[in-house]
């Protein structure tokens, strides 16, 4: 089917959208360049010219597709904004094929150095950066404790969900998302005012 | 080499010790039942009689071998005790083959339902229980916030480390272990006394 020449940026966008939708719908096993070509109207040759490997295409398509769903709001209240985004992440993991797809990709990445590098570069590192940027703004506004390392919060919110995704002793659900936020914003120890004499206190 | 008959419990213990040491020394790829048999002095037939699969043997041996290194102290100060244990866990992950071995096992478990079930049953679930027990004692002693879900703390301490192990955007080190504990025990928001009027407050 001759569509005439489309600008490369338009082709890129269509291919990425098709790739992300395909991955979310069919998972890793159903992801083929043939099907991405069919859905996007681009030729396989064009796709291979723009993406070095199927893995890179899948990851970049996935990142693009989930980007708007995983955006960080900025209402001025960092606790509310992180909570909102974490719930969106939990919905994505549990209500679409994103959960099993991510689990399988991360699993394969443990014994495939190229896939691991692509995953870090194309997906996890840019997503980490978006979370850190939102927290850095809150730090500058005095909403978070001075000296807080925002990277560590990424591991204790989204990382805690990945832990349950990859080692599924317990389920991921919305109550879990709230608990993770509460633990960090309220602290897990007994409030100072109600603490008994002699018990340890926060430093 | 005739050793005479040893009691089954003694054979079990020797085989598990040999299996755990072999896994920590050689990783998943170097782990064979032949080598466990050679190191423990038990026959392959005996080993297969006691363990249904190589994976179960490896995981149970690993659990047994790291059990004493990962014990929870009970000094009466739960923050100090969790901190101590988390540092021991970080040492194990970074100073032995435990890190890459766990990463590879968890990776394989994503596409191998039998290995996944064995991992949950033989390793992660019993380790989770030990952490929860230590925190339940602290809850009963009034050292942790009423209503705290200790399971979620497992995901925010050890799970946060597994996140960096499996998605290695950033390294695991002892400073990270301290930060994880500090975030939970101090909270990540600005202390109430220094909070500016109008800023969000903990609930």
XYZ file of C-alpha atoms in Angstrom:
406
model
C 0.000 0.000 0.000
C 1.613 3.261 -1.144
C 1.001 6.013 1.388
C 3.418 8.385 -0.218
C 6.302 9.735 1.797
C 5.580 10.615 5.378
C 7.999 12.747 7.396
C 10.356 10.576 9.488
C 9.090 12.101 12.749
C 5.539 11.075 11.907
C 6.648 7.548 11.036
C 8.642 7.315 14.285
C 5.640 8.389 16.306
C 3.285 5.937 14.587
C 5.731 3.046 14.932
C 6.350 3.766 18.628
C 2.629 3.991 19.330
C 2.010 0.691 17.537
C 4.944 -0.956 19.338
C 3.788 0.170 22.780
C 0.179 -0.877 22.185
C 1.263 -4.259 20.845
C 3.516 -4.931 23.834
C 0.771 -3.981 26.315
C -1.807 -6.092 24.491
C 0.198 -9.201 23.656
C 3.184 -9.222 25.995
C 6.759 -10.165 25.089
C 5.820 -13.360 23.257
C 3.381 -11.673 20.895
C 5.748 -8.819 20.038
C 7.067 -9.036 16.451
C 8.446 -6.404 14.096
C 6.103 -7.800 11.424
C 3.076 -6.962 13.544
C 4.411 -3.502 14.430
C 4.919 -2.882 10.688
C 1.381 -4.068 9.935
C -0.164 -1.878 12.638
C 1.858 1.251 11.846
C 1.901 1.041 8.042
C 5.713 1.402 8.054
C 7.910 -1.151 6.301
C 10.066 -3.563 8.272
C 13.097 -2.058 6.539
C 12.197 1.414 7.757
C 11.712 0.111 11.283
C 15.072 -1.676 11.318
C 16.699 1.505 9.986
C 15.317 3.546 12.891
C 15.770 1.010 15.742
C 18.860 -1.178 16.138
C 16.951 -4.096 17.681
C 13.499 -5.434 18.459
C 14.183 -4.986 22.202
C 14.986 -1.289 21.830
C 11.856 -0.750 19.744
C 9.684 -2.546 22.292
C 11.111 -0.609 25.238
C 10.967 2.789 23.563
C 7.422 2.118 22.370
C 6.422 1.037 25.867
C 8.011 4.114 27.445
C 6.222 6.413 24.989
C 2.881 4.684 25.458
C 2.884 4.740 29.266
C 4.436 8.213 29.500
C 1.177 10.137 29.740
C -0.386 7.573 32.125
C 2.649 7.879 34.417
C 3.057 11.640 34.325
C 3.740 13.387 37.625
C 1.113 15.964 38.445
C 2.266 19.161 40.134
C -0.486 20.386 42.420
C 2.070 21.939 44.779
C 1.569 19.074 47.285
C 4.332 16.529 46.713
C 2.790 13.841 48.922
C -0.488 13.999 46.977
C 1.354 14.043 43.645
C 3.565 11.020 44.414
C 0.517 9.167 45.757
C -1.462 9.943 42.608
C 1.341 8.766 40.318
C 1.982 5.593 42.350
C -1.689 4.644 42.049
C -1.469 5.172 38.273
C 1.586 2.890 38.222
C -0.249 0.209 40.242
C -3.213 0.432 37.855
C -0.909 0.003 34.880
C 0.834 -3.029 36.452
C -2.374 -4.750 37.466
C -4.983 -3.786 34.853
C -2.917 -4.206 31.670
C -0.277 -6.658 30.415
C 2.346 -4.198 31.709
C 2.945 -6.244 34.885
C 3.774 -9.605 33.305
C 5.525 -7.847 30.400
C 7.845 -5.896 32.683
C 8.478 -9.003 34.806
C 9.463 -11.029 31.762
C 11.668 -8.273 30.282
C 13.481 -7.707 33.592
C 13.825 -11.487 33.978
C 15.400 -11.881 30.535
C 17.630 -8.862 31.187
C 19.373 -10.761 34.021
C 21.110 -13.051 31.528
C 21.095 -10.778 28.445
C 23.534 -7.848 28.848
C 22.275 -6.069 25.699
C 18.657 -6.176 26.817
C 19.729 -5.035 30.292
C 21.593 -2.023 28.864
C 18.615 -1.156 26.641
C 16.212 -1.471 29.584
C 18.280 0.856 31.774
C 18.901 3.404 29.019
C 15.480 3.381 27.355
C 13.115 2.756 30.244
C 14.172 2.663 33.890
C 16.704 5.481 33.926
C 14.440 8.080 32.181
C 11.504 7.078 34.416
C 13.711 7.405 37.513
C 14.729 10.871 36.352
C 11.102 12.064 36.092
C 10.390 11.028 39.688
C 13.598 12.614 40.961
C 12.810 15.896 39.170
C 9.410 16.119 40.867
C 11.037 15.523 44.270
C 13.851 17.996 43.614
C 11.251 20.679 42.980
C 9.578 19.771 46.289
C 12.954 19.905 48.054
C 13.567 23.389 46.650
C 10.102 24.396 47.880
C 10.892 23.085 51.368
C 8.299 20.306 51.255
C 10.725 17.464 51.861
C 13.336 16.944 54.560
C 16.643 18.717 53.869
C 19.310 16.315 52.700
C 16.804 13.730 51.500
C 18.124 11.553 48.661
C 15.252 11.395 46.124
C 16.818 8.394 44.355
C 16.307 6.294 47.489
C 12.607 7.217 47.509
C 12.305 5.829 43.979
C 13.550 2.482 45.328
C 11.134 2.611 48.289
C 8.022 3.421 46.218
C 8.284 2.051 42.669
C 11.074 -0.357 43.656
C 8.870 -1.817 46.396
C 6.224 -2.524 43.724
C 8.804 -4.135 41.420
C 9.830 -6.295 44.387
C 6.291 -7.701 44.657
C 6.073 -7.986 40.865
C 9.266 -10.052 40.579
C 9.049 -11.948 43.892
C 5.274 -12.305 44.223
C 4.906 -13.428 47.838
C 2.176 -10.793 48.213
C -0.080 -8.932 45.761
C 0.291 -5.391 44.419
C -2.855 -3.323 45.005
C -3.985 0.205 45.765
C -3.930 -0.283 49.532
C -0.259 -1.237 49.165
C 0.426 1.996 47.244
C -1.135 4.048 50.065
C 0.821 2.160 52.714
C 4.129 2.809 50.930
C 3.448 6.554 50.801
C 2.191 6.623 54.421
C 5.269 4.789 55.724
C 7.608 7.361 54.172
C 5.600 10.500 54.914
C 4.523 9.557 58.444
C 7.554 7.505 59.433
C 7.166 3.987 60.783
C 8.166 4.571 64.374
C 5.939 5.605 67.209
C 5.270 9.374 67.129
C 7.629 11.224 69.505
C 4.827 12.646 71.641
C 3.467 9.191 72.431
C 6.838 7.486 72.779
C 7.608 5.914 76.106
C 10.672 7.104 78.006
C 13.732 5.010 77.232
C 12.495 3.907 73.801
C 14.702 4.787 70.840
C 14.035 8.092 69.140
C 14.583 9.266 65.571
C 17.933 10.902 64.978
C 34.864 -44.560 49.846
C 32.803 -46.364 52.472
C 31.826 -44.012 55.263
C 29.418 -46.412 56.823
C 25.829 -45.308 57.417
C 25.334 -41.771 58.589
C 22.030 -40.640 60.108
C 19.791 -38.927 57.515
C 19.770 -35.658 59.467
C 23.564 -35.500 59.353
C 23.588 -36.236 55.626
C 20.929 -33.552 55.033
C 22.960 -30.997 56.943
C 26.197 -31.816 55.111
C 24.505 -31.753 51.698
C 22.784 -28.409 52.396
C 26.035 -26.868 53.619
C 27.861 -28.089 50.511
C 25.045 -26.861 48.237
C 24.963 -23.383 49.788
C 28.745 -22.978 49.692
C 28.904 -24.165 46.091
C 26.173 -21.756 44.996
C 27.843 -18.802 46.742
C 31.250 -19.714 45.298
C 30.337 -20.653 41.721
C 26.934 -19.100 41.045
C 24.061 -20.731 39.150
C 26.200 -21.915 36.249
C 28.688 -23.807 38.394
C 26.015 -25.521 40.491
C 25.764 -29.259 39.773
C 24.450 -32.142 41.845
C 27.680 -34.022 40.982
C 29.751 -31.334 42.683
C 27.432 -31.183 45.712
C 27.795 -34.973 45.994
C 31.593 -34.734 45.753
C 31.813 -31.997 48.400
C 29.356 -33.576 50.843
C 30.357 -37.218 50.459
C 26.723 -38.185 49.801
C 25.730 -40.121 46.692
C 23.770 -38.467 43.894
C 21.040 -41.056 44.485
C 20.727 -40.043 48.129
C 20.572 -36.380 47.143
C 17.849 -36.953 44.552
C 15.933 -38.973 47.113
C 15.962 -36.059 49.579
C 15.396 -33.154 47.137
C 12.923 -33.265 44.254
C 15.011 -30.998 42.004
C 18.356 -29.273 41.645
C 16.643 -25.882 42.087
C 15.096 -26.837 45.419
C 18.436 -28.166 46.656
C 20.234 -24.973 45.606
C 17.663 -22.694 47.228
C 17.415 -24.659 50.468
C 21.203 -24.863 50.690
C 21.470 -21.136 50.079
C 18.828 -20.340 52.704
C 20.599 -22.544 55.273
C 24.020 -21.084 54.499
C 23.003 -17.425 54.744
C 20.653 -17.967 57.685
C 23.170 -17.143 60.389
C 24.608 -14.187 58.446
C 21.100 -12.740 58.059
C 19.845 -13.353 61.583
C 17.885 -10.535 63.225
C 19.506 -9.401 66.448
C 17.230 -8.406 69.301
C 18.891 -5.666 71.312
C 15.502 -4.179 72.233
C 16.007 -1.334 69.720
C 14.192 -2.274 66.520
C 15.711 0.533 64.433
C 19.238 -0.564 65.355
C 18.373 -4.216 64.763
C 16.858 -3.682 61.301
C 19.787 -1.449 60.378
C 22.278 -4.093 61.503
C 20.545 -6.832 59.523
C 20.187 -4.687 56.402
C 23.914 -3.985 56.437
C 24.583 -7.734 56.705
C 22.292 -8.267 53.702
C 24.120 -5.582 51.684
C 27.459 -7.192 52.576
C 26.184 -10.565 51.420
C 24.893 -9.135 48.119
C 28.044 -7.191 47.346
C 30.928 -9.173 48.837
C 29.942 -12.700 47.748
C 28.399 -14.263 44.648
C 25.005 -13.938 46.378
C 24.116 -10.788 44.392
C 24.567 -12.145 40.853
C 23.270 -15.567 41.954
C 20.032 -14.144 43.336
C 19.630 -11.900 40.260
C 19.997 -14.844 37.916
C 17.657 -17.104 39.927
C 14.963 -14.423 40.152
C 15.448 -13.709 36.437
C 14.979 -17.368 35.491
C 11.991 -17.608 37.844
C 10.078 -15.087 35.686
C 9.671 -17.649 32.906
C 9.933 -20.875 34.968
C 6.851 -21.399 37.163
C 8.413 -24.325 39.055
C 11.523 -22.354 39.956
C 9.335 -19.406 40.945
C 7.248 -21.570 43.278
C 10.410 -23.081 44.799
C 11.953 -19.631 45.266
C 8.887 -18.286 47.065
C 8.436 -21.364 49.234
C 12.057 -22.138 50.032
C 13.658 -18.724 50.178
C 11.732 -15.457 49.980
C 8.683 -16.350 52.029
C 10.603 -17.774 55.048
C 13.016 -14.796 54.958
C 10.051 -12.374 54.836
C 8.578 -14.131 57.869
C 11.736 -13.634 59.950
C 11.712 -9.882 59.297
C 7.996 -9.615 60.047
C 8.413 -11.523 63.326
C 11.094 -9.079 64.519
C 8.819 -6.134 63.678
C 5.756 -7.715 65.295
C 7.721 -8.006 68.520
C 8.620 -4.290 68.239
C 4.972 -3.432 67.569
C 3.933 -5.324 70.697
C 6.581 -3.394 72.641
C 5.253 -0.078 71.344
C 8.384 0.744 69.327
C 6.629 1.054 65.968
C 3.613 3.077 64.916
C 0.271 1.401 65.737
C -1.327 -0.100 62.653
C 1.965 -0.359 60.752
C 1.998 -3.179 58.183
C 5.382 -4.905 58.678
C 5.108 -6.645 55.294
C 5.285 -3.275 53.543
C 8.508 -2.455 55.402
C 10.051 -5.639 53.982
C 9.344 -4.263 50.488
C 10.790 -0.844 51.382
C 14.044 -2.170 52.891
C 15.063 -5.500 51.321
C 12.789 -4.963 48.328
C 14.475 -1.623 47.621
C 17.819 -3.479 47.514
C 16.410 -6.148 45.175
C 15.184 -3.289 42.959
C 18.762 -2.026 42.556
C 20.041 -5.586 42.160
C 17.635 -6.407 39.314
C 17.417 -2.949 37.687
C 20.948 -1.671 38.357
C 20.612 2.023 37.544
C 22.410 2.751 40.822
C 24.716 0.717 43.077
C 23.877 -1.059 46.330
C 26.156 0.046 49.167
C 26.162 0.650 52.912
C 25.246 4.329 52.599
C 22.136 3.194 50.704
C 21.222 0.811 53.553
C 21.452 3.685 56.075
C 19.377 5.974 53.862
C 16.599 3.381 53.533
C 16.357 3.010 57.312
C 16.562 6.787 57.883
C 13.783 7.509 55.362
C 11.401 5.154 57.154
C 12.307 6.007 60.742
C 12.621 9.778 60.266
C 10.022 10.223 57.547
C 10.878 12.018 54.317
C 8.848 15.171 54.796
C 9.962 18.338 56.509
C 9.723 17.972 60.314
C 6.485 19.467 61.633
C 8.203 22.028 63.857
C 10.078 23.537 60.899
C 7.248 23.244 58.396
C 6.032 26.449 56.842
C 2.395 27.375 57.299
C 0.237 26.092 54.466
C 2.569 23.241 53.556
C 1.096 19.730 53.719
C 1.376 17.926 57.010
C 1.487 14.241 57.881
C -1.882 12.719 58.636
